[in-house]
Coordinates of C-alpha atoms in Angstrom, one line a residue:
X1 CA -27.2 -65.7 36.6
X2 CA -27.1 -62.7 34.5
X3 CA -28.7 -59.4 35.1
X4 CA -28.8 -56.7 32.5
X5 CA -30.5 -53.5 33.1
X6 CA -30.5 -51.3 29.9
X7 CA -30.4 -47.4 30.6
X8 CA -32.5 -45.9 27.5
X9 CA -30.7 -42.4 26.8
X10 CA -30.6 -40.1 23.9
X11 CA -27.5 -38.0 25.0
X12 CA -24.5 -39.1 27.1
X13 CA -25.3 -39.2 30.8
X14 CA -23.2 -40.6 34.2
X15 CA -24.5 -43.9 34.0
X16 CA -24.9 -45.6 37.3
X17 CA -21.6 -47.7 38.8
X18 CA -23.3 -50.6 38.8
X19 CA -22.2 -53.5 36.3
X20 CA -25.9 -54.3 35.2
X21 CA -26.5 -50.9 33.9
X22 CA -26.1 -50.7 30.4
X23 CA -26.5 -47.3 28.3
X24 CA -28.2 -47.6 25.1
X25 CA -28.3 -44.9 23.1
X26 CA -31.7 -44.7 21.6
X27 CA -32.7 -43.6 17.7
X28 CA -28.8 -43.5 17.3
X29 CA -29.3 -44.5 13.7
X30 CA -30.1 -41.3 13.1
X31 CA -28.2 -39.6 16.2
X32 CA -24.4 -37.4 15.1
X33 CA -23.5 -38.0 18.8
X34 CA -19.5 -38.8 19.8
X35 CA -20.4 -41.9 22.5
X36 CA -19.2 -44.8 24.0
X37 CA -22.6 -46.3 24.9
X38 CA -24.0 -48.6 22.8
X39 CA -26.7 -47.9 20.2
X40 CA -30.1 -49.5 19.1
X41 CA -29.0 -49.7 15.6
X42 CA -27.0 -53.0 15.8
X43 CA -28.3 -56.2 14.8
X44 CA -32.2 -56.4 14.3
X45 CA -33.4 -52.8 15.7
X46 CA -35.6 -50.2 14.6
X47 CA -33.5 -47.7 15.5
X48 CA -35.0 -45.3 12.6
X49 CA -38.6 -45.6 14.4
X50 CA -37.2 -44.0 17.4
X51 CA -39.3 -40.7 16.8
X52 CA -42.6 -43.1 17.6
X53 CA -41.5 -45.3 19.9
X54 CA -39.3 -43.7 22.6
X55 CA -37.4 -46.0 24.8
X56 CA -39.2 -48.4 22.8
X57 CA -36.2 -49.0 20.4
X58 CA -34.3 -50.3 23.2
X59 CA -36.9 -52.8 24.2
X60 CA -37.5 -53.9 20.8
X61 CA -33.4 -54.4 20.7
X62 CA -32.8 -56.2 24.1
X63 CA -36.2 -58.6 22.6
X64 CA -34.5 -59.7 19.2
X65 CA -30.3 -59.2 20.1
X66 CA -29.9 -59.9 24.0
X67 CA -29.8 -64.6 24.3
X68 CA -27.4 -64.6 27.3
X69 CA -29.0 -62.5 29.9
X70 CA -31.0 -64.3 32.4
X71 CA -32.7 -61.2 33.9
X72 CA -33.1 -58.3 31.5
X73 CA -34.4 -54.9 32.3
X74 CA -35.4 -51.4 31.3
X75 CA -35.1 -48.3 32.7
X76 CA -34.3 -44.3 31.9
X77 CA -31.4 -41.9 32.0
X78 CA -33.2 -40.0 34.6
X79 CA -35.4 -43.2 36.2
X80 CA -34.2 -46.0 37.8
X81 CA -36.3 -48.4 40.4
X82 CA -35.4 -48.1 43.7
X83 CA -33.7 -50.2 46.1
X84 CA -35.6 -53.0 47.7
X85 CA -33.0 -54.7 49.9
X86 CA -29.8 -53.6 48.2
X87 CA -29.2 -49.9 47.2
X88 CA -26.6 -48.5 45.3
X89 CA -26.0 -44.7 46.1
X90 CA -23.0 -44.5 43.4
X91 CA -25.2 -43.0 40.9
X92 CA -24.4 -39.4 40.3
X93 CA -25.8 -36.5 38.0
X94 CA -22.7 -34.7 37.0
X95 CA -24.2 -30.8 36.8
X96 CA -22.1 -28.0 35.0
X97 CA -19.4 -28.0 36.6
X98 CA -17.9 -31.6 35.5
X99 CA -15.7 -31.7 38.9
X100 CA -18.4 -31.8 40.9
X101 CA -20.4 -34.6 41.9
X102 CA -23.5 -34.5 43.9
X103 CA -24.9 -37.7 45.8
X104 CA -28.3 -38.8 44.7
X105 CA -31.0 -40.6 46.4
X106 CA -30.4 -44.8 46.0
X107 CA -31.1 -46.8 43.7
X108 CA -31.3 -51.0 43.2
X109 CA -28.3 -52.5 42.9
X110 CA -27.8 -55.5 40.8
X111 CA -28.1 -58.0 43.5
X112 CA -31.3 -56.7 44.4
X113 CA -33.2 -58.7 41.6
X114 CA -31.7 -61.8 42.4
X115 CA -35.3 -63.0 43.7
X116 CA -36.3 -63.2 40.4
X117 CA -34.7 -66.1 39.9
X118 CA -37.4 -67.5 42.3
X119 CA -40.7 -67.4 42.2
X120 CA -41.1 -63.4 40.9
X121 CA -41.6 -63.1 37.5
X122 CA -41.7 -59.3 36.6
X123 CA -40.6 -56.0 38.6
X124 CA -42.9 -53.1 37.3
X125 CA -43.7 -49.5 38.6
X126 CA -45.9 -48.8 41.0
X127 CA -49.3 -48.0 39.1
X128 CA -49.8 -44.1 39.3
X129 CA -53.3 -43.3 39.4
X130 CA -54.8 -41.3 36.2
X131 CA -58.6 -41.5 36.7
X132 CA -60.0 -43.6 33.9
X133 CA -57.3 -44.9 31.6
X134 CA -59.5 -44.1 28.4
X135 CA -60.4 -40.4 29.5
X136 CA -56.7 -39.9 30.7
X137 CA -55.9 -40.4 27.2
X138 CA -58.2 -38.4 26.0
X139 CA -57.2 -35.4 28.3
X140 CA -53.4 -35.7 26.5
X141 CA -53.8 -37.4 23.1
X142 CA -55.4 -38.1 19.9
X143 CA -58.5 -40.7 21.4
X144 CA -58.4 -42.2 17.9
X145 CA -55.1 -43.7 18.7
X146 CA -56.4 -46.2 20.9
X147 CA -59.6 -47.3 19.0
X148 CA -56.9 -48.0 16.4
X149 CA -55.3 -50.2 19.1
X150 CA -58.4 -51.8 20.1
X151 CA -59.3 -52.8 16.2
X152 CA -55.5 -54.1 16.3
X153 CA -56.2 -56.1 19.4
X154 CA -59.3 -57.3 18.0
X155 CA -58.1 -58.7 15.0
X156 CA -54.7 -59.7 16.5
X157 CA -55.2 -60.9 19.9
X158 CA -59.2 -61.1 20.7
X159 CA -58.4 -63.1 23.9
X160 CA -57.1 -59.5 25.2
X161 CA -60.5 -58.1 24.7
X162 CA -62.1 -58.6 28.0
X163 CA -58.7 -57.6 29.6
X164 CA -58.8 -54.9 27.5
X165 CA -62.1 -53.6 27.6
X166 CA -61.9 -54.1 31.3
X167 CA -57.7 -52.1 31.7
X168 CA -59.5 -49.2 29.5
X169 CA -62.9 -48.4 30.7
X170 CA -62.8 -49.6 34.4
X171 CA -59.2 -49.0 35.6
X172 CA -58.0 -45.9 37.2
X173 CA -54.3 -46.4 37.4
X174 CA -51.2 -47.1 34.6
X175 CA -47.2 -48.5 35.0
X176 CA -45.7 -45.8 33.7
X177 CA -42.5 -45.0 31.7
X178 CA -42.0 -48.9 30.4
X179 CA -39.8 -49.8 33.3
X180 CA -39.8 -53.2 34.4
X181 CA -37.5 -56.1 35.3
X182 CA -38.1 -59.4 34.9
X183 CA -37.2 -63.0 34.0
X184 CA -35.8 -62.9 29.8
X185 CA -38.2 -66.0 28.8
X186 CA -41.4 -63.0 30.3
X187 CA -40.3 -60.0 28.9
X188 CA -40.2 -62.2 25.6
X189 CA -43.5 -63.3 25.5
X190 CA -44.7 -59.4 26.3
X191 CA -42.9 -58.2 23.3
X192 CA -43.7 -60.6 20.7
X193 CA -47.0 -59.4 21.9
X194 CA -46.7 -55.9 22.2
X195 CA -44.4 -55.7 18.7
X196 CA -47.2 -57.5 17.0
X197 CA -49.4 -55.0 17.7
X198 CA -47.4 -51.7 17.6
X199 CA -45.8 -52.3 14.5
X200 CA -48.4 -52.6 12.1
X201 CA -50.1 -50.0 13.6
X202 CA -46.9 -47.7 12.6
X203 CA -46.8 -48.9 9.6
X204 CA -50.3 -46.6 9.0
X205 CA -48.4 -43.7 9.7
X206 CA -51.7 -42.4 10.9
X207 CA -49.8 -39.9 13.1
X208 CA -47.6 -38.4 10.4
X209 CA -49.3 -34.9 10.7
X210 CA -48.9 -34.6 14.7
X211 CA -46.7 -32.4 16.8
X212 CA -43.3 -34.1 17.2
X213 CA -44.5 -34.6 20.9
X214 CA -47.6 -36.5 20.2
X215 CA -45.4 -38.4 17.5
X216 CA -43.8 -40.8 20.7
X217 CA -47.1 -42.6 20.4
X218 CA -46.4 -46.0 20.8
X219 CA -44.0 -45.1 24.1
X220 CA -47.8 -43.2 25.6
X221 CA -49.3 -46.1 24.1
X222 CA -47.7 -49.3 25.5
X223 CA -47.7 -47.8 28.7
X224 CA -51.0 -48.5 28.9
X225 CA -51.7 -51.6 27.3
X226 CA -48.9 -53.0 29.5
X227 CA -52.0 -53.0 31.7
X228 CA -54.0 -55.1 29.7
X229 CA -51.4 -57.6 28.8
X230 CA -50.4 -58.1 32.9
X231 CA -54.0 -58.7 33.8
X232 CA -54.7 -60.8 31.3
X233 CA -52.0 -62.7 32.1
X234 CA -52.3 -62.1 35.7
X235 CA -52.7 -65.9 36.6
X236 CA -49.8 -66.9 35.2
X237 CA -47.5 -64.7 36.8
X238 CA -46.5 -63.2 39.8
X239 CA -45.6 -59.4 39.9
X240 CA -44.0 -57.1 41.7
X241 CA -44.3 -53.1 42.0
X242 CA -41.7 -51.2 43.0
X243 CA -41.3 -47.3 43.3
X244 CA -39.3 -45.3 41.0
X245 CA -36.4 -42.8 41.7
X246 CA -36.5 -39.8 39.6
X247 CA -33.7 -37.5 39.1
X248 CA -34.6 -34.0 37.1

């Protein structure tokens, strides 16, 4: 069985010593950065739409270039999921002085997703509780983003409706950051749906006047509409959530 765990960055970082742990260096189509970690921008990538979707590019990478991994995974520079049964506390934050190292709090090692070859289909963070999903986007963001989303779904994907409708206006709680872990064959069939709905959206470049912060759309985005595509799909598979360890 294999287990990869790619570690979206956009800078070089002490990457956990841990095999599964990949670096990817996002947008790095467009990055001048001296690096030995990987890059989005090999093989089929959208590397260049790194600006709008975030961590995203990695996703979108490990979906279309990754056919030997078993077990595939996502996680952050600064974010990893913690240890369920198996901890690694190798992981290290090297701070200005590069000759000191400081112990952090531990995180899962690789063996600690082996269960997923079993009967667990998809580790995800635990939901973190926003009040309504629709108003919480509203508080942040341009609402009109996600009636955009919902035409998309509509014309797209109108089985998700209900499950949408449902996620948007009657949930209180999102996964956040587009972490997750989870069997290759189910992360698959979440991006092929995801992609098809994010990408033609982007190509409306509907956004092109916003702040560069409210330009990572699609990474605010799919984290909620991971929502609706998990409870839609809810009787099909069985999921896990798991805290997440956060280093600042």
């Amino acid at each position: 069985m294999k287990v990869t765990i790619y570690t979206a960055c956009h800078e070089n970082f002490q990457n956990p010593i841990d095999n599964i742990y990949t670096p990817m260096l996002c947008g790095k189509k467009n990055k001048n950065i001296v690096t030995n970690f990987m890059g989005d921008d090999t093989g089929q990538n959208i590397s260049d739409l790194n600006y709008c979707f975030c961590e995203l590019t990695a996703l979108y990478w490990m979906w279309k270039n990754d056919k030997t991994s078993d077990i595939v995974g996502l996680s952050h520079y600064r974010r990893f999921f913690a240890k369920k049964t198996y901890g690694n506390n190798l992981f290290y934050k090297t701070p200005p002085n590069p000759d000191e190292k400081i112990e952090r709090e531990e995180i899962a090692a690789g063996n600690d997703f082996d269960y997923l070859m079993g009967d667990v289909d998809l580790v995800v963070s635990l939901k973190q509780d926003v009040g309504n999903v629709l108003h919480n986007y509203r508080l942040y963001h341009n609402i009109d983003d996600m009636f955009l989303v919902e035409r998309m779904i509509q014309r797209l994907h109108p089985e998700y409706m209900d499950a949408y409708r449902f996620f948007m206006r009657e949930e209180c709680a999102i996964y956040r950051y587009n972490m997750f872990v989870g069997k290759k064959a189910v992360v698959d069939r979440y991006c092929e749906w995801l992609f098809s709905i994010l990408l033609p959206l982007a190509d409306l470049k509907f956004f092109n006047n916003y702040t560069d912060y409210q330009k990572r759309i699609f990474g605010f985005i799919s984290e909620r509409i991971m929502g609706v595509w998990l409870l839609h799909n809810r009787d099909k598979l069985l999921i896990e959530e798991r805290p997440v360890v956060e280093f600042l």
